[in-house]
Short mmCIF file of C-alpha atoms and ligand atoms in Angstrom, two decimals:
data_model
loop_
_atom_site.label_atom_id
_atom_site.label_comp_id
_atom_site.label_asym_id
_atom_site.label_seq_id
_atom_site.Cartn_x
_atom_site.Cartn_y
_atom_site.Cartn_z
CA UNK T 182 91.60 80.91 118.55
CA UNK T 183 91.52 84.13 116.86
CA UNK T 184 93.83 83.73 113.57
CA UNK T 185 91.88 83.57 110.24
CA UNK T 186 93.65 83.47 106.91
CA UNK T 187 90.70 84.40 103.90
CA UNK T 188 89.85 82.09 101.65
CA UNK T 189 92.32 79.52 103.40
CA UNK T 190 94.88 80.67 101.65
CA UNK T 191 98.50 78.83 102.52
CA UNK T 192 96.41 76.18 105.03
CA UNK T 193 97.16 72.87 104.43
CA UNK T 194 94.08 70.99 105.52
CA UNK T 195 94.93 66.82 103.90
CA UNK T 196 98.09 64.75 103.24
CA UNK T 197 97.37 63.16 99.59
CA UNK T 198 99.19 60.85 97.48
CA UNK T 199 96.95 61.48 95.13
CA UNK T 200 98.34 64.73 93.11
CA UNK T 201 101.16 67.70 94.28
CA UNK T 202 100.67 71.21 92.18
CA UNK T 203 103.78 72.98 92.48
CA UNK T 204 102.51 76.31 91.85
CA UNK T 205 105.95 78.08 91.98
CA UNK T 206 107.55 75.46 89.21
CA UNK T 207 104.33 74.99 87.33
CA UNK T 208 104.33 71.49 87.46
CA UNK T 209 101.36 68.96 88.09
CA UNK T 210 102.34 65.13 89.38
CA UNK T 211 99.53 62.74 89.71
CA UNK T 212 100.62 59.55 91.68
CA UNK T 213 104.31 60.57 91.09
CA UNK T 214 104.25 60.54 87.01
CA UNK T 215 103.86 63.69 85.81
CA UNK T 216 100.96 65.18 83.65
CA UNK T 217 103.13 65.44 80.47
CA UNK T 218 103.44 61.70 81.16
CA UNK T 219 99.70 60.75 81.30
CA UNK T 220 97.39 62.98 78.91
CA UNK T 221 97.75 61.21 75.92
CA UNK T 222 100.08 58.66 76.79
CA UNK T 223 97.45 56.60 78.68
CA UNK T 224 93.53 56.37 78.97
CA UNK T 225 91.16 57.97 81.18
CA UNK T 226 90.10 54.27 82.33
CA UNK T 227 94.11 53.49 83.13
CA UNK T 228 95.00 56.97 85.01
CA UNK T 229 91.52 56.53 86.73
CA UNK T 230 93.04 52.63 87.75
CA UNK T 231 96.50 54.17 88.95
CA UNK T 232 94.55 57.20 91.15
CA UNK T 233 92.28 54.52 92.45
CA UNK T 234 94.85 52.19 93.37
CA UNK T 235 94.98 51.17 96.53
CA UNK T 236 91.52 52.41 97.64
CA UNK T 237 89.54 49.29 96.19
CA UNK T 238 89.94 46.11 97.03
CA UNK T 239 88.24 44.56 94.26
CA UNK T 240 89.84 46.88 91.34
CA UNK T 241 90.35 45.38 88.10
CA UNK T 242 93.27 45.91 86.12
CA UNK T 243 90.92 46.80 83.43
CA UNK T 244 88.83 49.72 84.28
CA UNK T 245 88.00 50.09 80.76
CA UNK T 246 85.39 46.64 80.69
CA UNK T 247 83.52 48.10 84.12
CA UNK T 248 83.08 51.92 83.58
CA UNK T 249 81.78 50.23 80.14
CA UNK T 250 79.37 48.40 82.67
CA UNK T 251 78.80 51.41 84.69
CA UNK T 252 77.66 53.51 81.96
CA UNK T 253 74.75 50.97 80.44
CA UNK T 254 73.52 50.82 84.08
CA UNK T 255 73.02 54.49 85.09
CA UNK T 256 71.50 55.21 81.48
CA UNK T 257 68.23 53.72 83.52
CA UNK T 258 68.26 56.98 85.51
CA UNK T 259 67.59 58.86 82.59
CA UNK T 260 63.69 57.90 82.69
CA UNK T 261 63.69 60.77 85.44
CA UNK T 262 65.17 63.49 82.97
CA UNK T 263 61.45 64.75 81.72
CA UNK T 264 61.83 68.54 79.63
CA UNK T 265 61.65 70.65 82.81
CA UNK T 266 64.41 68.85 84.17
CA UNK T 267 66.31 69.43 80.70
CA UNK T 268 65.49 73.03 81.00
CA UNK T 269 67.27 73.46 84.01
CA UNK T 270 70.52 73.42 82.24
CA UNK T 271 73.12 70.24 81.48
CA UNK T 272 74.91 70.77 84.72
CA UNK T 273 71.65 70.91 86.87
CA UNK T 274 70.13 68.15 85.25
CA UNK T 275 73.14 65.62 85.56
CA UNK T 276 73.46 66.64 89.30
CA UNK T 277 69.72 66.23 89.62
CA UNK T 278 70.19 62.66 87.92
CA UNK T 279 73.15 61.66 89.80
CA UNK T 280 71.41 62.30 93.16
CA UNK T 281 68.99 59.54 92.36
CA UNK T 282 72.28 56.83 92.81
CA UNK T 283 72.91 55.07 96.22
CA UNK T 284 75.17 56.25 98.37
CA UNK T 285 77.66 53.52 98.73
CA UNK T 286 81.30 53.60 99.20
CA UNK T 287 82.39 50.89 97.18
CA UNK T 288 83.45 50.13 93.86
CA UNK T 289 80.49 49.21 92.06
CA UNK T 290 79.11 53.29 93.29
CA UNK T 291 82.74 54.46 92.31
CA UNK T 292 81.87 53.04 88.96
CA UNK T 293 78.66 54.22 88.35
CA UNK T 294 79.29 57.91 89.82
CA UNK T 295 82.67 57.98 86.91
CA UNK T 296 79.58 56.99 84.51
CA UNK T 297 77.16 59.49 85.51
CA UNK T 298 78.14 63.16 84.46
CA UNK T 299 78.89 61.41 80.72
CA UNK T 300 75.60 59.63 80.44
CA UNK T 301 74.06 62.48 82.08
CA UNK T 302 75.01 65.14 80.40
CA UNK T 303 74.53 63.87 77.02
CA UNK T 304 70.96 62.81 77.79
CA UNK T 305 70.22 65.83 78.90
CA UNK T 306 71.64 67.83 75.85
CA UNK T 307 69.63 65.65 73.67
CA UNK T 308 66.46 66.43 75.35
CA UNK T 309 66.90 69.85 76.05
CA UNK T 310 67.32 69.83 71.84
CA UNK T 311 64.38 67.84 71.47
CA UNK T 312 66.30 64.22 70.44
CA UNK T 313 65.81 61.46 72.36
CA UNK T 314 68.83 59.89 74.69
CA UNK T 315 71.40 57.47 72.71
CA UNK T 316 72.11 54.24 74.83
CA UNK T 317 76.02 53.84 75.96
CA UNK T 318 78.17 51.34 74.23
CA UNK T 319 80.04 49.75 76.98
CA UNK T 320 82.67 48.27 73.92
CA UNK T 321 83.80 51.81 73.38
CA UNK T 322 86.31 54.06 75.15
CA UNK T 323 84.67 56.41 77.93
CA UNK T 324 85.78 59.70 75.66
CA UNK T 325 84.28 57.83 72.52
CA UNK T 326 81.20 57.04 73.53
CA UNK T 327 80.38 60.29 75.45
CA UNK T 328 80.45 61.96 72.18
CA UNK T 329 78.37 59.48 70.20
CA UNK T 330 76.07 59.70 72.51
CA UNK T 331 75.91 63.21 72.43
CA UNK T 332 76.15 63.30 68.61
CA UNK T 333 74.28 60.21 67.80
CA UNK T 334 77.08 59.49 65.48
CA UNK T 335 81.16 57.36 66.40
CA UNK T 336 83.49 60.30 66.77
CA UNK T 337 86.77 60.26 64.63
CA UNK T 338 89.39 58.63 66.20
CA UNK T 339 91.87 62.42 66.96
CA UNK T 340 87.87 63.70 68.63
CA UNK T 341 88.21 60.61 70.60
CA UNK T 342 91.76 61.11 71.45
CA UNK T 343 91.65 64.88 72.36
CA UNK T 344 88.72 64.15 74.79
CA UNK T 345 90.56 60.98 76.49
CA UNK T 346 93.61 63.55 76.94
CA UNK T 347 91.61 66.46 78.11
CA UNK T 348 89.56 64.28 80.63
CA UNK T 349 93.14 62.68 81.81
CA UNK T 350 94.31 66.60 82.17
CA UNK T 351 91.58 67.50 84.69
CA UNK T 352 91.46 64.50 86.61
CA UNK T 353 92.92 65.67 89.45
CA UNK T 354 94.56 68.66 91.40
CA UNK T 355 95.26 68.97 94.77
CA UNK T 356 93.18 70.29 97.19
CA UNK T 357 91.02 72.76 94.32
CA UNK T 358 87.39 74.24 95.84
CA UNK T 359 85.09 71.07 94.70
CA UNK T 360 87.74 68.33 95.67
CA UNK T 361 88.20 70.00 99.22
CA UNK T 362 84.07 70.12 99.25
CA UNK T 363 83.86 66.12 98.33
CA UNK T 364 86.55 65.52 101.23
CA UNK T 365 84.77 67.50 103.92
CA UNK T 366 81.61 65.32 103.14
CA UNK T 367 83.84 62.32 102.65
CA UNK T 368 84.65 63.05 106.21
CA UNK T 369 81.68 63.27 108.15
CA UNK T 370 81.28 59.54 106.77
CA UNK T 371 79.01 60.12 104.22
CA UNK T 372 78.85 58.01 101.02
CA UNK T 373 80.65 58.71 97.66
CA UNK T 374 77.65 60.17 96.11
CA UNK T 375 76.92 63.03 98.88
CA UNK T 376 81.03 63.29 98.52
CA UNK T 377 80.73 63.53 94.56
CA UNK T 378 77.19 65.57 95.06
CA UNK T 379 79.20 68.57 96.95
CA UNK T 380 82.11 68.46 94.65
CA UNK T 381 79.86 69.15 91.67
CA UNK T 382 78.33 71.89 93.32
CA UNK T 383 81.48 73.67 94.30
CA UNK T 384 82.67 73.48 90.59
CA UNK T 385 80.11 74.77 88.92
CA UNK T 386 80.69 78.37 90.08
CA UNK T 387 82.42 80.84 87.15
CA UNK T 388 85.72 81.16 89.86
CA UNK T 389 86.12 77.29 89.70
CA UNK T 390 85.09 75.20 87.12
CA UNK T 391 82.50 77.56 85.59
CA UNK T 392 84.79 79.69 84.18
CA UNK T 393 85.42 78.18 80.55
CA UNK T 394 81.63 78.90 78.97
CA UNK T 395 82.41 83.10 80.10
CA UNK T 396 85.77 82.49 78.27
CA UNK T 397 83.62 82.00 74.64
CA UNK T 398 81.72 84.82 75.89
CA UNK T 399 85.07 86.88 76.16
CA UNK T 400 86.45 85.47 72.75
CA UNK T 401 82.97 86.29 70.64
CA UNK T 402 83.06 89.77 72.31
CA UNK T 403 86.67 90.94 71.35
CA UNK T 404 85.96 88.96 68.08
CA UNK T 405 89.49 89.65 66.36
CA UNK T 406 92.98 89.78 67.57
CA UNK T 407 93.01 93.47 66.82
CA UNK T 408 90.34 94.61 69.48
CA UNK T 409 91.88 92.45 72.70
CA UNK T 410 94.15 95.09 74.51
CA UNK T 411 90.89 97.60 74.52
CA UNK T 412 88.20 95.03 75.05
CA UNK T 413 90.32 93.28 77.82
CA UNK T 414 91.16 96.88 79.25
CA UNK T 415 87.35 98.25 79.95
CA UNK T 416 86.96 94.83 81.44
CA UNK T 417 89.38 95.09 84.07
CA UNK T 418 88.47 98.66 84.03
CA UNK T 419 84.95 97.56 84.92
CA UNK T 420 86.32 95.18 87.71
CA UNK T 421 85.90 92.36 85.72
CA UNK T 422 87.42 89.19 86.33
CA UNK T 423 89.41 88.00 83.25
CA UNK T 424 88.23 84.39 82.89
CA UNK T 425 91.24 81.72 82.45
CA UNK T 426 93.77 83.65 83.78
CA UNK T 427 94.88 84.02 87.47
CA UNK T 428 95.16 81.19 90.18
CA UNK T 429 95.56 80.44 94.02
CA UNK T 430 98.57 78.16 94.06
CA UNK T 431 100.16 78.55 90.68
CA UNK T 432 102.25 81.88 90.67
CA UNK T 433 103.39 81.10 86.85
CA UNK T 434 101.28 79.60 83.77
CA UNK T 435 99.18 76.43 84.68
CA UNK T 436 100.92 73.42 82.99
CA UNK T 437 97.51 72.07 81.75
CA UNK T 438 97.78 75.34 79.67
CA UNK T 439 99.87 74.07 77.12
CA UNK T 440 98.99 70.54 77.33
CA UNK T 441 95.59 71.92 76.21
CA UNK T 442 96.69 73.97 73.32
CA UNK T 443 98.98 71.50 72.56
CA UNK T 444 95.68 69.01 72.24
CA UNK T 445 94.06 72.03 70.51
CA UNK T 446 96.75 72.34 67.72
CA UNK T 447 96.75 68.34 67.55
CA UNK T 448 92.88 68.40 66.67
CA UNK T 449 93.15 71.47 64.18
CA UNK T 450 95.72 69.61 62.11
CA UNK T 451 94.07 66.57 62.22
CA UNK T 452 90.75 67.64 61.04
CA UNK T 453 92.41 70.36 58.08
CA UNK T 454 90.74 72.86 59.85
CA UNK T 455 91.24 76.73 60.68
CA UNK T 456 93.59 77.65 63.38
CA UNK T 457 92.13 81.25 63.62
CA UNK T 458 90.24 80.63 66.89
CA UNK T 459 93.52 79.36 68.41
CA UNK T 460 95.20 82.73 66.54
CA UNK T 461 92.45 85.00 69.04
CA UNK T 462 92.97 83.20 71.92
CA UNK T 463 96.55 83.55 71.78
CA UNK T 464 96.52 87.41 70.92
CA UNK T 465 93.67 87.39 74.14
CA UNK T 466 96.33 85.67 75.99
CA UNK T 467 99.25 87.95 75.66
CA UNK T 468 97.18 91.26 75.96
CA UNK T 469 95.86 89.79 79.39
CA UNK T 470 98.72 88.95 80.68
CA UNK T 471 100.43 92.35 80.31
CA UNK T 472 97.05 93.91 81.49
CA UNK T 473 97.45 91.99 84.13
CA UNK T 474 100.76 92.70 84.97
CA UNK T 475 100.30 96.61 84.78
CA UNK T 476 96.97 96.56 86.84
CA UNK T 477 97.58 93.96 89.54
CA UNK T 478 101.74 94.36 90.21
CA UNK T 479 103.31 91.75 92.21
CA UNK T 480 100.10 88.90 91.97
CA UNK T 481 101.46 87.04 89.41
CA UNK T 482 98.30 86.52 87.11
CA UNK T 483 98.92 84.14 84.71
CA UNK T 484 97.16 81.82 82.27
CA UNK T 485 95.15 78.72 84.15
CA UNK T 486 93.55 75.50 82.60
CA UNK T 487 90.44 77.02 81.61
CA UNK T 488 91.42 79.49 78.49
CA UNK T 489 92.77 76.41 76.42
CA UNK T 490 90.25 74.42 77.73
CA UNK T 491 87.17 76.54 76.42
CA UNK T 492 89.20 76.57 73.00
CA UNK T 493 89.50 72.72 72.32
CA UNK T 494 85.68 71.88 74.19
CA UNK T 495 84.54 74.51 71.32
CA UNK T 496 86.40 72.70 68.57
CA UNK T 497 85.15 68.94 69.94
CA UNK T 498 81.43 70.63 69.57
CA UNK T 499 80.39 70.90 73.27
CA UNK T 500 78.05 73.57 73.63
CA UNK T 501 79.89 76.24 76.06
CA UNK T 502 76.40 75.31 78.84
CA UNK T 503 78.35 72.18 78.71
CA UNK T 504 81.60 72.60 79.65
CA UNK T 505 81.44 72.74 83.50
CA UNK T 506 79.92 68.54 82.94
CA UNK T 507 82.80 67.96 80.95
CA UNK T 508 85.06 68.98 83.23
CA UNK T 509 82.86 66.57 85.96
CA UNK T 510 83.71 64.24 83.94
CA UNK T 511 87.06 64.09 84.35
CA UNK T 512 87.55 65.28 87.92
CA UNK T 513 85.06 63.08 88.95
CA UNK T 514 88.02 60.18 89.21
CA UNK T 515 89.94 62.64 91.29
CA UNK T 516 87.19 63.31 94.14
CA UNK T 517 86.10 59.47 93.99
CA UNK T 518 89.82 58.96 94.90
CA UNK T 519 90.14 61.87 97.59
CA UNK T 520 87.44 60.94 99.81
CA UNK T 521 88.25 56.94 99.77
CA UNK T 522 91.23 58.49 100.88
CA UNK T 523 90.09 61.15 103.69
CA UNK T 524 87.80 58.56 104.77
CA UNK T 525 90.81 55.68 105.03
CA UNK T 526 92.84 58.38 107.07
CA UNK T 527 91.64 61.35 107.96
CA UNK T 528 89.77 62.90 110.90
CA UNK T 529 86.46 64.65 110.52
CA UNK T 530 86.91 67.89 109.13
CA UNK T 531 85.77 70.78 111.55
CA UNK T 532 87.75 74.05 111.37
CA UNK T 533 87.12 76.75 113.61
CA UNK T 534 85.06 80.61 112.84
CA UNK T 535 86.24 83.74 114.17
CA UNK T 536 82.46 84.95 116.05
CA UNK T 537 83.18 89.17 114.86
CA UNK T 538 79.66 89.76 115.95
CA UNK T 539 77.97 91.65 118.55
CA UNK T 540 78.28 90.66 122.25
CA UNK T 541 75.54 90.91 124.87
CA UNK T 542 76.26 93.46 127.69
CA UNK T 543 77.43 91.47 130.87
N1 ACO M 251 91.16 89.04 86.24
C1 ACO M 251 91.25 90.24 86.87
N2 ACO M 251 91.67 90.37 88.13
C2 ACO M 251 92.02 89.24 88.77
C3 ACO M 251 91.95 87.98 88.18
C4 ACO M 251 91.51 87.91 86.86
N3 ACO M 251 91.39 86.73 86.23
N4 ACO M 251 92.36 87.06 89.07
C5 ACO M 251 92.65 87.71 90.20
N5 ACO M 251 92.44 89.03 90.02
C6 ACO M 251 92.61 90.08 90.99
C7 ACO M 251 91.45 90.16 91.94
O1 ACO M 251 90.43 91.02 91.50
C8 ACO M 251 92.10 90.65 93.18
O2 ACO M 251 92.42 92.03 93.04
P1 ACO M 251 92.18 93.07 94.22
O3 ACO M 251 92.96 92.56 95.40
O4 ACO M 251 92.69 94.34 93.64
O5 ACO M 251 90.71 93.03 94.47
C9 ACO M 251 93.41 89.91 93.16
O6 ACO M 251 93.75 89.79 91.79
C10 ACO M 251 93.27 88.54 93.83
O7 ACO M 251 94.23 87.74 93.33
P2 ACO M 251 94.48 86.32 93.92
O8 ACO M 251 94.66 86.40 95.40
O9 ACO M 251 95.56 85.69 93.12
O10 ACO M 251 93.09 85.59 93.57
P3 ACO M 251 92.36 84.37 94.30
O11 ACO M 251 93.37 83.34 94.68
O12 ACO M 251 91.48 84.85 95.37
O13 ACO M 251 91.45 83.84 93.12
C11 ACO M 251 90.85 82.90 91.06
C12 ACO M 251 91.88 82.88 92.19
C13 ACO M 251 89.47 82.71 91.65
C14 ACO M 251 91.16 81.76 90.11
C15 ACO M 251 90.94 84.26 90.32
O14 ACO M 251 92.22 84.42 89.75
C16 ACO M 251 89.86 84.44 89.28
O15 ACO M 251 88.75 84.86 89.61
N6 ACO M 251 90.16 84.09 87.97
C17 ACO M 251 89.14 84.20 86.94
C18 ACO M 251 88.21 82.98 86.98
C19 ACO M 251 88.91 81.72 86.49
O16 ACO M 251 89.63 81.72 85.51
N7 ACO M 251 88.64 80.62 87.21
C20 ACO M 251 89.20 79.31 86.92
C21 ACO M 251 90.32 79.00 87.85
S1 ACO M 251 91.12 77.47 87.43
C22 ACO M 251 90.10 76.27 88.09
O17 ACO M 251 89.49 76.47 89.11
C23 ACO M 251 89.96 75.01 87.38
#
């Protein structure tokens, strides 16, 4: 066996019915509808019931009533968050909490493992700001109660609404970093929460699903629409990685791109507020994508989920050390749903290493 291809690149390593991302098109379909059908058409509790179907025996038409369940039982984890915990970090603490769940593959884990990175999280950013935890309210939407509990206070109904769309955006994409981590596990037989464990950890790093907090960081430092083309230049000119922008499979813009801004926009004119952050991103957006273009010919860079996605967790409030759990949130459906799946068809997964090493003298 001696052919490698870096980074896997090209390999197709499941069969899914799950999600397709046609990265020449630029189109996302998720159990055959496609995304412009589902984010903000239907809950994150009804796509999470049409990925799931199929996988669970027991599933309930009404996800909604459950996950409400889910979320009032896990909040008994929290007793473990103590201040070091909190000072880890929101992303570190909720994968510290959601360790302490069984390991079971069935629905009632499923359940409480789609509960965990909301309750989680917003315990933890309460504590880490010296409040104490808010108790779910298993009457309310998943997306509304995640931000009273963070807030302490209901959400309006268009902050509800842009959440439920944004966590129905993420929910799933082919074989990304973290979901291909949660199937390996899935594979060797171990339970959801290992599975959901090693999917967390694969997106928390700044290529995956780290990358949104860095895009703030990028926005504060070129500050006004004037300064991009410069500040984006000595970036790139450092080597710098232009975060929200470039992608393995898609070769043109990400479609969750503009179903984010579109969200973004939604939220703006709902509230009466400013569009000037959306104004910087855009003029960030263009000037990167003709940097780009003139510094890396023929890779087709172009804008992924993560630049609109930074924009519209800013305006719902999330603090940018948050936005990695809130994308958990979401996916956390789609890796649930992947390894019932590896583990209902597939093989263990055990590729093969080239050994480039040093060989002992005969
Ligand atoms: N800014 C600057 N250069 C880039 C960028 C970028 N955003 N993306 C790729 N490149 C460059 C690389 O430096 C490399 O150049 P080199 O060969 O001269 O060293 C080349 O383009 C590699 O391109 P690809 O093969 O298309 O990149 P790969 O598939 O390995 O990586 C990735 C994809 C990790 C998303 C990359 O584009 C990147 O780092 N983007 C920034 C981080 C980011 O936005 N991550 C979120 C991705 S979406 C998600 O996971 C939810």
């Amino acid at each position: 066996m001696s052919e490698w291809t870096d980074g896997l690149e090209g390999v197709v390593a499941a069969r899914t019915v799950l999600s397709e991302v046609d990265g020449e098109a630029g189109r996302l379909l998720i159990r055959g509808y496609s995304l412009d059908d589902l984010a903000g058409r239907r809950s994150f509790e009804q796509v999470t019931a049409i990925l799931w179907a199929g996988f669970f025996d027991d599933l309930p038409g009404d996800i909604a009533t459950v996950l409400g369940r889910a979320r009032r039982e896990v909040f008994s984890e929290i007793v473990a968050l103590d201040a070091p915990l909190a000072a880890h970090g929101p992303i570190e603490a909720m994968r510290a909490l959601t360790a302490r769940l069984s390991d079971g593959d069935d629905l009632a884990t499923a359940l409480r493992l789609v509960a965990a990175p909301a309750v989680f999280t917003a315990a933890a950013l309460r504590v880490r700001a010296g409040a104490a935890p808010i108790a779910p309210d298993p009457a309310l939407g998943h997306a509304a109660d995640i931000l009273r509990m963070i807030r302490g206070v209901p959400a309006s109904p268009a902050e509800a609404r842009a959440l439920d769309a944004y966590l129905v955006t993420v929910i799933d994409h082919g074989l990304n970093a973290s979901t291909f981590a949660a199937r390996v596990v899935a594979s060797t037989r171990a339970g959801l929460t290992s599975a959901v464990l090693a999917g967390l950890s694969a997106l928390k790093g700044p290529l995956h699903g780290g990358a949104p907090g860095p895009v703030i960081e990028m926005l504060d430092g070129v500050g006004a629409p004037g300064n991009a083309r410069a500040w984006l230049e000595a970036a790139v000119d450092r080597g710098d990685r232009l975060m929200g922008f470039g992608h393995r499979v898609y070769r043109v813009r990400d479609p969750r791109a503009d179903a984010l801004k579109a969200v973004t926009r939604e939220l703006a004119d709902a509230a009466g507020s400013s569009l000037g952050r959306l104004a910087l991103a855009e003029a960030v957006e263009a000037a990167a994508l003709a940097i780009l273009a003139e510094r890396k010919p023929g890779r087709s860079l172009a804008t992924n989920v993560e630049l609109y996605t930074a924009l519209l967790l800013e305006a719902l409030a999330f603090p940018p050390s948050a936005f990695t759990c809130v994308f958990a949130m979401g996916r956390v459906a789609g890796w649930i749903a992947h390894a019932r799946e590896q583990v209902a068809g597939g093989r263990l997964i055990r590729p093969q290493s080239v050994y480039v090493g040093p060989r002992l003298a005969a």
